[in-house]
mmCIF file of C-alpha atoms in Angstrom:
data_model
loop_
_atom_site.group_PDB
_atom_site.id
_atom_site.type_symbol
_atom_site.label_atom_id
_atom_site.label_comp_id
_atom_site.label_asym_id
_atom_site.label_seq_id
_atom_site.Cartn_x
_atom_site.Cartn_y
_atom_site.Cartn_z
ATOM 1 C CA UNK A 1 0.000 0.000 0.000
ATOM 2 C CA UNK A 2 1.497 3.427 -0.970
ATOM 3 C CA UNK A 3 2.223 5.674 2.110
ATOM 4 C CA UNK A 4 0.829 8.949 2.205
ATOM 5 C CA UNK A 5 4.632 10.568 1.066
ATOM 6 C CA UNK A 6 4.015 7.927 -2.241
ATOM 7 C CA UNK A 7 0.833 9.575 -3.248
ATOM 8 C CA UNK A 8 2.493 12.975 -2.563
ATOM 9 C CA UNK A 9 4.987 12.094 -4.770
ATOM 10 C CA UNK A 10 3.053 10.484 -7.416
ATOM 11 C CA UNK A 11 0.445 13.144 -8.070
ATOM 12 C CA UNK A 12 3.433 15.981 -8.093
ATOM 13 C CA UNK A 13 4.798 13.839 -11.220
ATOM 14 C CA UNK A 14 1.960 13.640 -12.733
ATOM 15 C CA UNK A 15 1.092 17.642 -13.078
ATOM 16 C CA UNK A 16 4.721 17.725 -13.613
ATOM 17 C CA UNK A 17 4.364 15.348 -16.416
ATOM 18 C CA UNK A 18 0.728 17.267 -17.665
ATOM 19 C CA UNK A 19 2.864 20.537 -17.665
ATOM 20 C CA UNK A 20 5.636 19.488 -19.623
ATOM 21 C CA UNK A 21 3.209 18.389 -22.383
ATOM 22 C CA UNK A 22 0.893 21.872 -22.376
ATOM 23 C CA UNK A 23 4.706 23.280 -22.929
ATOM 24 C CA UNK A 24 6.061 21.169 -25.292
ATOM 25 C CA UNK A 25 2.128 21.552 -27.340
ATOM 26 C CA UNK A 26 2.330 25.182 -26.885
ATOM 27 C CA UNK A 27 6.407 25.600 -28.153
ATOM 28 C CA UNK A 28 5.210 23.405 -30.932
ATOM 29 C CA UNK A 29 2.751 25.742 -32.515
ATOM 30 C CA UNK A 30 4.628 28.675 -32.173
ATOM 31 C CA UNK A 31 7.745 26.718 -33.958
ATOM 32 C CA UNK A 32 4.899 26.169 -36.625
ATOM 33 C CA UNK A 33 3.706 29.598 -36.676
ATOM 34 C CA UNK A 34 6.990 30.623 -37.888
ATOM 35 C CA UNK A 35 7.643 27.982 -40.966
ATOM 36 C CA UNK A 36 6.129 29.350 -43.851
ATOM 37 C CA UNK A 37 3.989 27.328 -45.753
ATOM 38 C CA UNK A 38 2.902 25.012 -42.595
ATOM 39 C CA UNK A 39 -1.067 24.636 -42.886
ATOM 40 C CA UNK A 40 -3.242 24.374 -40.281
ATOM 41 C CA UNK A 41 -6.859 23.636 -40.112
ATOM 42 C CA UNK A 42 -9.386 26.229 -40.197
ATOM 43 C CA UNK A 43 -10.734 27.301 -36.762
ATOM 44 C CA UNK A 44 -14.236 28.105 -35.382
ATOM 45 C CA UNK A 45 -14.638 31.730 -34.175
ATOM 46 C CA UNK A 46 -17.214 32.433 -31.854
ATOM 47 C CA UNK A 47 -18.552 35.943 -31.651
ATOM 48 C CA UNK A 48 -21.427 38.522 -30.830
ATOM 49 C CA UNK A 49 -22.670 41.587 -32.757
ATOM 50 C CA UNK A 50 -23.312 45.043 -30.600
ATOM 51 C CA UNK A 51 -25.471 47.750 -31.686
ATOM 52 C CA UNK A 52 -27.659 45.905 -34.147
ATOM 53 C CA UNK A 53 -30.855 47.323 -32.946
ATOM 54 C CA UNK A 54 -29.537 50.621 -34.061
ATOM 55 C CA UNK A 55 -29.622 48.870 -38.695
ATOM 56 C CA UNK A 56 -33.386 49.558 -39.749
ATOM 57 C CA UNK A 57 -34.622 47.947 -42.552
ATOM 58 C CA UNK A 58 -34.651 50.617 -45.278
ATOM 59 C CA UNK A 59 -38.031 48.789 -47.387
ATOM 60 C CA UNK A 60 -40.305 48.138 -44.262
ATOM 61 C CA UNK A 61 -39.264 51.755 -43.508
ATOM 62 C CA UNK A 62 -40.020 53.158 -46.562
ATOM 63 C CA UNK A 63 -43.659 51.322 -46.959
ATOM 64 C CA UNK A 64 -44.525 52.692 -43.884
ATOM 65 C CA UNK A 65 -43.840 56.391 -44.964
ATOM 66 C CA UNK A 66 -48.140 57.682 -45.890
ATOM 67 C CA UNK A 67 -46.705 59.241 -49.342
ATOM 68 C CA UNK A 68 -46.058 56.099 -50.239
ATOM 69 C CA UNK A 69 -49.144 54.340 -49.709
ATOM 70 C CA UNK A 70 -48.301 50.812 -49.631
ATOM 71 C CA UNK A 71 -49.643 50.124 -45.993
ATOM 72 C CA UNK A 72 -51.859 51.550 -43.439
ATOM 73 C CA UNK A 73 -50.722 51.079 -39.836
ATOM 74 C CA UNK A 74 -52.485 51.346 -36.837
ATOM 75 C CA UNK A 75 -51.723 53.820 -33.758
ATOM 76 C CA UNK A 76 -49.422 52.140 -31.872
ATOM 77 C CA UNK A 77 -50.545 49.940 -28.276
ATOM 78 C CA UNK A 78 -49.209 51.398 -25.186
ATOM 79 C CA UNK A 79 -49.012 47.832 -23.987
ATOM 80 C CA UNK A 80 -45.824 47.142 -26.745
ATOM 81 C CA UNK A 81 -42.798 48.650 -26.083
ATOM 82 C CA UNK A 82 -41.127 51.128 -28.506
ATOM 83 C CA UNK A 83 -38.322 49.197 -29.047
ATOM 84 C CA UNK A 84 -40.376 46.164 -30.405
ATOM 85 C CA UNK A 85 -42.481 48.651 -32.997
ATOM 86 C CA UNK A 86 -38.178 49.459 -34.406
ATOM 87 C CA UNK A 87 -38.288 48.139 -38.010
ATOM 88 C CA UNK A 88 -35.160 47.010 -37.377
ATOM 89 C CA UNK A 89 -33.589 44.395 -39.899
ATOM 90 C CA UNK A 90 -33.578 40.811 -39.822
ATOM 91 C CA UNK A 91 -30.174 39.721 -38.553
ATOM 92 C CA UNK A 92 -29.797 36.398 -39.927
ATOM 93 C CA UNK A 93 -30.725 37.671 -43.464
ATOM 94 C CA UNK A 94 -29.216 41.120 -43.766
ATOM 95 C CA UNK A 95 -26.314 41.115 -41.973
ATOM 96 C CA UNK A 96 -23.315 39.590 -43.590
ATOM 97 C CA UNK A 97 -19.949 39.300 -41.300
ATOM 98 C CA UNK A 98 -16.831 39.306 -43.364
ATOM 99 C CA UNK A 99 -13.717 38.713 -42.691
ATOM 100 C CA UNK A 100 -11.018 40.673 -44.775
ATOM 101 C CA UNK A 101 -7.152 39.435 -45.607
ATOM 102 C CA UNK A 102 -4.618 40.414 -48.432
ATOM 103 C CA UNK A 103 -7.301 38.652 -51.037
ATOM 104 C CA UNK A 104 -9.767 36.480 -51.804
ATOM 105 C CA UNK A 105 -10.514 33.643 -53.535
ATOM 106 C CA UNK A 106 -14.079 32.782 -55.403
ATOM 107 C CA UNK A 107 -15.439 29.499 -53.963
ATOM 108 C CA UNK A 108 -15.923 27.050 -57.021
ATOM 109 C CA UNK A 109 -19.636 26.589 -56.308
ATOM 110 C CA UNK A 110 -21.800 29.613 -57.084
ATOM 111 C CA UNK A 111 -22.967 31.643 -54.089
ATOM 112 C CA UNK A 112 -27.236 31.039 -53.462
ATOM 113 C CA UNK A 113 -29.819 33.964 -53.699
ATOM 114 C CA UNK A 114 -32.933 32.892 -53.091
ATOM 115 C CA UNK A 115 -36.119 34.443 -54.349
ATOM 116 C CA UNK A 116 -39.440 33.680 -52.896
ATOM 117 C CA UNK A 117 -42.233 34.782 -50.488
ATOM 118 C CA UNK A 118 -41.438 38.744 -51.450
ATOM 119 C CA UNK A 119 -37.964 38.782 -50.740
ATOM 120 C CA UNK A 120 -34.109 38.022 -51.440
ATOM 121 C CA UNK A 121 -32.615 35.585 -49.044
ATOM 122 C CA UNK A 122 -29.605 36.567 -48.010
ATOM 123 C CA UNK A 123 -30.364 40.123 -48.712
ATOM 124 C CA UNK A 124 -26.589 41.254 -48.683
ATOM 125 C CA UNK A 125 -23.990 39.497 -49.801
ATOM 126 C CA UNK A 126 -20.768 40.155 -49.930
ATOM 127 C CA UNK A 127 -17.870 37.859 -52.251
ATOM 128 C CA UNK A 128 -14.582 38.237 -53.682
ATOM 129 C CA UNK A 129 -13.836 39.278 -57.156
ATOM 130 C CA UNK A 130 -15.113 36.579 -59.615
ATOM 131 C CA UNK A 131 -17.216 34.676 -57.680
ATOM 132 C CA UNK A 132 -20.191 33.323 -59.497
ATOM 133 C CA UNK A 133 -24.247 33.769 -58.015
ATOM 134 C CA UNK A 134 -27.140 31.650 -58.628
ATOM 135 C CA UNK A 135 -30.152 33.022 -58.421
ATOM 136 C CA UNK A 136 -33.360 30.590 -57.756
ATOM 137 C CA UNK A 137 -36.628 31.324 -58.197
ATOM 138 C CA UNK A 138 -38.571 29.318 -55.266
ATOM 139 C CA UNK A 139 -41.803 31.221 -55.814
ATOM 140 C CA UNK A 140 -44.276 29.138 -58.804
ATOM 141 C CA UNK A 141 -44.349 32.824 -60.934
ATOM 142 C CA UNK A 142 -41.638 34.349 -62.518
ATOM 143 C CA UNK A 143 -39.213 37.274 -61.634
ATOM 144 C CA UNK A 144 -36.964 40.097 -63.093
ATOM 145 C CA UNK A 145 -34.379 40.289 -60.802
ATOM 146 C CA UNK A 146 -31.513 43.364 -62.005
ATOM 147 C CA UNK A 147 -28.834 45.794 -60.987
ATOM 148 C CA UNK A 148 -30.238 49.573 -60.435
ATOM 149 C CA UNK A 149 -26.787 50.401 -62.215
ATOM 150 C CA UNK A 150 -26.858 48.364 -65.744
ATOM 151 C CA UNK A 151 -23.729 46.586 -64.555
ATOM 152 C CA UNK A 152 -24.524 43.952 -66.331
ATOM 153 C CA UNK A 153 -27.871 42.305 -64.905
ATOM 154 C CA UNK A 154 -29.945 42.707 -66.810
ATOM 155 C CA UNK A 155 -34.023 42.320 -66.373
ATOM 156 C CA UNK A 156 -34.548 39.099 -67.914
ATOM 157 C CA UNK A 157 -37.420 36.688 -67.166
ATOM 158 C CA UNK A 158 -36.251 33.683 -64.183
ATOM 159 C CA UNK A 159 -39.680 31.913 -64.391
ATOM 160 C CA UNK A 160 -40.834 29.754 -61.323
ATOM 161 C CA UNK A 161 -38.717 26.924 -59.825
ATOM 162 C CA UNK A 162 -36.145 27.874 -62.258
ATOM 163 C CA UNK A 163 -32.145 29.408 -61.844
ATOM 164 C CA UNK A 164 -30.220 32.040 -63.296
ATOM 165 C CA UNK A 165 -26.394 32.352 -62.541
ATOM 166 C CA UNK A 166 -24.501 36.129 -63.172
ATOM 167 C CA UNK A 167 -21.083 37.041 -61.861
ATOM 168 C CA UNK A 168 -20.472 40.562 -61.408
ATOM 169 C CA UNK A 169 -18.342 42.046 -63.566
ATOM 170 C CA UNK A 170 -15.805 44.052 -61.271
ATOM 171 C CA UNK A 171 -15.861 45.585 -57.426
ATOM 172 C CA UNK A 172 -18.523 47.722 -56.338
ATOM 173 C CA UNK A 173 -21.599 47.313 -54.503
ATOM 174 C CA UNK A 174 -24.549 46.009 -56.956
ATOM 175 C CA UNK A 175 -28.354 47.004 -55.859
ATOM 176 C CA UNK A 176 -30.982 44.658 -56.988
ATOM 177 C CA UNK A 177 -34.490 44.583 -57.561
ATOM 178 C CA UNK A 178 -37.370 43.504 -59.599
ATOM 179 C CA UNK A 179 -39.563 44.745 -61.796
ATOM 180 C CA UNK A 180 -42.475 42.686 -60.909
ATOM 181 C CA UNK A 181 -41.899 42.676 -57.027
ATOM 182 C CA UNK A 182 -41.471 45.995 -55.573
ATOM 183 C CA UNK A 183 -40.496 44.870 -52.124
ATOM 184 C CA UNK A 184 -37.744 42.967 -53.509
ATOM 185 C CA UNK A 185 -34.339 44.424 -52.950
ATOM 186 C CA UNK A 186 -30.839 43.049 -52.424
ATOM 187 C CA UNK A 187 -26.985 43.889 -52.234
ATOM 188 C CA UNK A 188 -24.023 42.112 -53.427
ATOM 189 C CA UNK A 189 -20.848 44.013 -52.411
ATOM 190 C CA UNK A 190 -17.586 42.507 -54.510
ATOM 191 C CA UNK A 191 -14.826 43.416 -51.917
ATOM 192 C CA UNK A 192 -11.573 41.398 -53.392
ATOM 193 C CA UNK A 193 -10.056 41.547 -49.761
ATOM 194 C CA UNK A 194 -12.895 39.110 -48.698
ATOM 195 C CA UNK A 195 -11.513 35.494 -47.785
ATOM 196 C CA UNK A 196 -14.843 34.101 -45.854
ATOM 197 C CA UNK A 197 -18.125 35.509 -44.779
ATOM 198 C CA UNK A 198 -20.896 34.089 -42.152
ATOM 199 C CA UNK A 199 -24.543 35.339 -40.787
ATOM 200 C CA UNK A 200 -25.555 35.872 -37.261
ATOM 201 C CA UNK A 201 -28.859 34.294 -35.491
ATOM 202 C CA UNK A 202 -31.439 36.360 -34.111
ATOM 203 C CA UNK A 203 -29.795 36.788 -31.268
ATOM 204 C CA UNK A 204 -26.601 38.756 -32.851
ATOM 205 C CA UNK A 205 -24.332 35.560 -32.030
ATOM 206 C CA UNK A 206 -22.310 34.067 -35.203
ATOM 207 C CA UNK A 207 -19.660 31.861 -35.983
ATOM 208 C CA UNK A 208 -16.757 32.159 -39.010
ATOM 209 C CA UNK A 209 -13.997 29.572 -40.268
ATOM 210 C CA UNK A 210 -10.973 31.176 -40.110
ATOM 211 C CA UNK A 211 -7.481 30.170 -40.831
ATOM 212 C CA UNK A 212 -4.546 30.492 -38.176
ATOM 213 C CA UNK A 213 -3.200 34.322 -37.564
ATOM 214 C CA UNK A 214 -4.618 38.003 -37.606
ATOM 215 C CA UNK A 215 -7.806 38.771 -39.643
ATOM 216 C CA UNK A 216 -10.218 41.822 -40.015
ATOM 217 C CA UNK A 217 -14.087 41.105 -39.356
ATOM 218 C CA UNK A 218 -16.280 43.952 -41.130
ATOM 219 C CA UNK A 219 -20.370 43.841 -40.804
ATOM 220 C CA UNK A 220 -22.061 44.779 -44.067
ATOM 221 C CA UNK A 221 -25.550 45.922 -43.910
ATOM 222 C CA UNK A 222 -27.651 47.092 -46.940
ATOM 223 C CA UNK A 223 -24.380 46.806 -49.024
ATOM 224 C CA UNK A 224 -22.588 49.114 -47.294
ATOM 225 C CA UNK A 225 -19.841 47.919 -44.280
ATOM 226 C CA UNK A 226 -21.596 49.339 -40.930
ATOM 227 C CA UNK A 227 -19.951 49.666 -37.724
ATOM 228 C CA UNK A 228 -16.435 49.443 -36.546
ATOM 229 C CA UNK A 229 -13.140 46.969 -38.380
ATOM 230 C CA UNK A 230 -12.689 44.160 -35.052
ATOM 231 C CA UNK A 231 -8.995 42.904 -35.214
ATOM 232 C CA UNK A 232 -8.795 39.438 -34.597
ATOM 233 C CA UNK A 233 -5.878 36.656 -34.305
ATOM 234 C CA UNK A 234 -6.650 33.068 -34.368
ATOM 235 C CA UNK A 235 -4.359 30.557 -32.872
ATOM 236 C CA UNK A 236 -4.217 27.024 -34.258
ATOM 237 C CA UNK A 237 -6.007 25.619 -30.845
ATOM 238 C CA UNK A 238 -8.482 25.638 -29.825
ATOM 239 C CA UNK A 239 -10.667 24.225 -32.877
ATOM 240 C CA UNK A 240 -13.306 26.773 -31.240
ATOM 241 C CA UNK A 241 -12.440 30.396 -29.893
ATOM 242 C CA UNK A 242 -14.620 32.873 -28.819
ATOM 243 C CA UNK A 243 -13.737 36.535 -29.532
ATOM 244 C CA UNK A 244 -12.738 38.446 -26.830
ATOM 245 C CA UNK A 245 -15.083 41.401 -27.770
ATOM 246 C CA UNK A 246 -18.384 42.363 -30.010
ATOM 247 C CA UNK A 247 -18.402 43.201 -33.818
ATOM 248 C CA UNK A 248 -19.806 46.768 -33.454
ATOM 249 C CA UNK A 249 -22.303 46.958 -36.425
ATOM 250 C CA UNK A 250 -25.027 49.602 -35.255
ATOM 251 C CA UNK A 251 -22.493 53.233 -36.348
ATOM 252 C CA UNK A 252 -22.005 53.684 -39.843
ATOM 253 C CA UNK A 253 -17.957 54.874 -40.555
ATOM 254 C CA UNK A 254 -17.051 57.788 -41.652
ATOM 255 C CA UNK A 255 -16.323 58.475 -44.736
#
């Protein structure tokens, strides 16, 4: 039977031992960091937005002007609070987090829009230079989907349940409707510097693949980046790590 000393002993060379290998891990990736060309697996960052209840949706606030008269809306209940009556937008639809490096690289499967129920879906998107969208038509009639600024979209017929694939022609911010929806309006921002891209839930929470070292995140919102730059640097472990503070999305930058 091992004497109280014996345990003593044992469990001191076992943290010993548990120490040495957190070093040897941790000297290990920062020999890696400093090889060029060593590739690591992408990592899961973990993040929350701030000041999204400040991005109102610019169509639900433009139906609502009277002039307009697309909708007639009741005097408001003292029983709902004012913040809940803020036409504020839908997070997980039109607010795209990108993150921003030297350059990016087109995915080789086109980037979805989806078209149905009134709406674009996401309603910004933002992609490197050259990267192909597919448009598809989920609603059974057909749409006209184009780019406010003859770019190159033109209005031609996508008829129900069918797809139409356009890559933009250079980088810019593209604004797109159609001619037989009103309420349907989208973005697609070309930023070259964009190397991945990710939506938040409801709740302003996301989470981005990003490779090893420092990175940029940038909110867009309405095609247009919103907010503040967050500096980021990933390490090669965990596989998951949450950001240490909030993508600030609700001030628009200065120009």
């Amino acid at each position: 039977m091992d004497t109280f000393d014996t345990l003593v002993s044992k469990a001191k060379a076992s943290q010993s031992g548990r120490l040495r290998g957190l070093l040897r891990r941790g000297a290990v990736a920062l020999v890696l960091l400093t090889v060029p060309g060593v590739a690591f697996a992408a990592v899961t960052a973990k993040g929350k937005l701030s000041g999204a209840d400040k991005l109102l949706n610019p169509v639900w606030n433009e139906a609502k002007d009277p002039n307009a008269r697309r909708y007639t809306f009741r005097e408001p209940s003292p029983t709902v609070r004012p913040d809940v009556r803020t036409l504020t937008g839908h997070l997980p639809k039109e607010v795209a987090i990108v993150a921003l490096g030297d350059k990016g690289t087109p995915a080789k499967v086109p980037v979805t829009i989806s078209i149905g129920g009134g709406r674009m879906s996401p309603v910004t998107v933002v992609v490197p230079e050259g990267q192909q969208i597919n448009f598809e038509n989920k609603d059974p009639f057909p749409h006209k989907i184009y780019d406010t600024g003859n770019k190159g979209l033109g209005a031609v017929e996508t008829a129900g349940g069918k797809s139409r694939s356009w890559t933009p022609p250079a980088p810019g911010k593209y604004e797109l409707r159609d001619q037989l929806a009103p309420s349907i309006r989208a973005w697609i921002v070309v930023e070259p510097r964009a190397i991945a891209s990710t939506y938040p839930d409801r709740k302003g929470d996301f989470a981005i693949e990003l490779e090893p070292g420092p990175h940029k995140l940038r909110a867009y919102f309405n095609g247009e980046p919103v907010g503040q730059e967050l500096d980021v640097t990933i390490t090669p472990f965990p596989t998951e790590q949450p950001l240490k503070a909030p993508l600030v999305v609700g001030e628009t930058p200065s120009k």
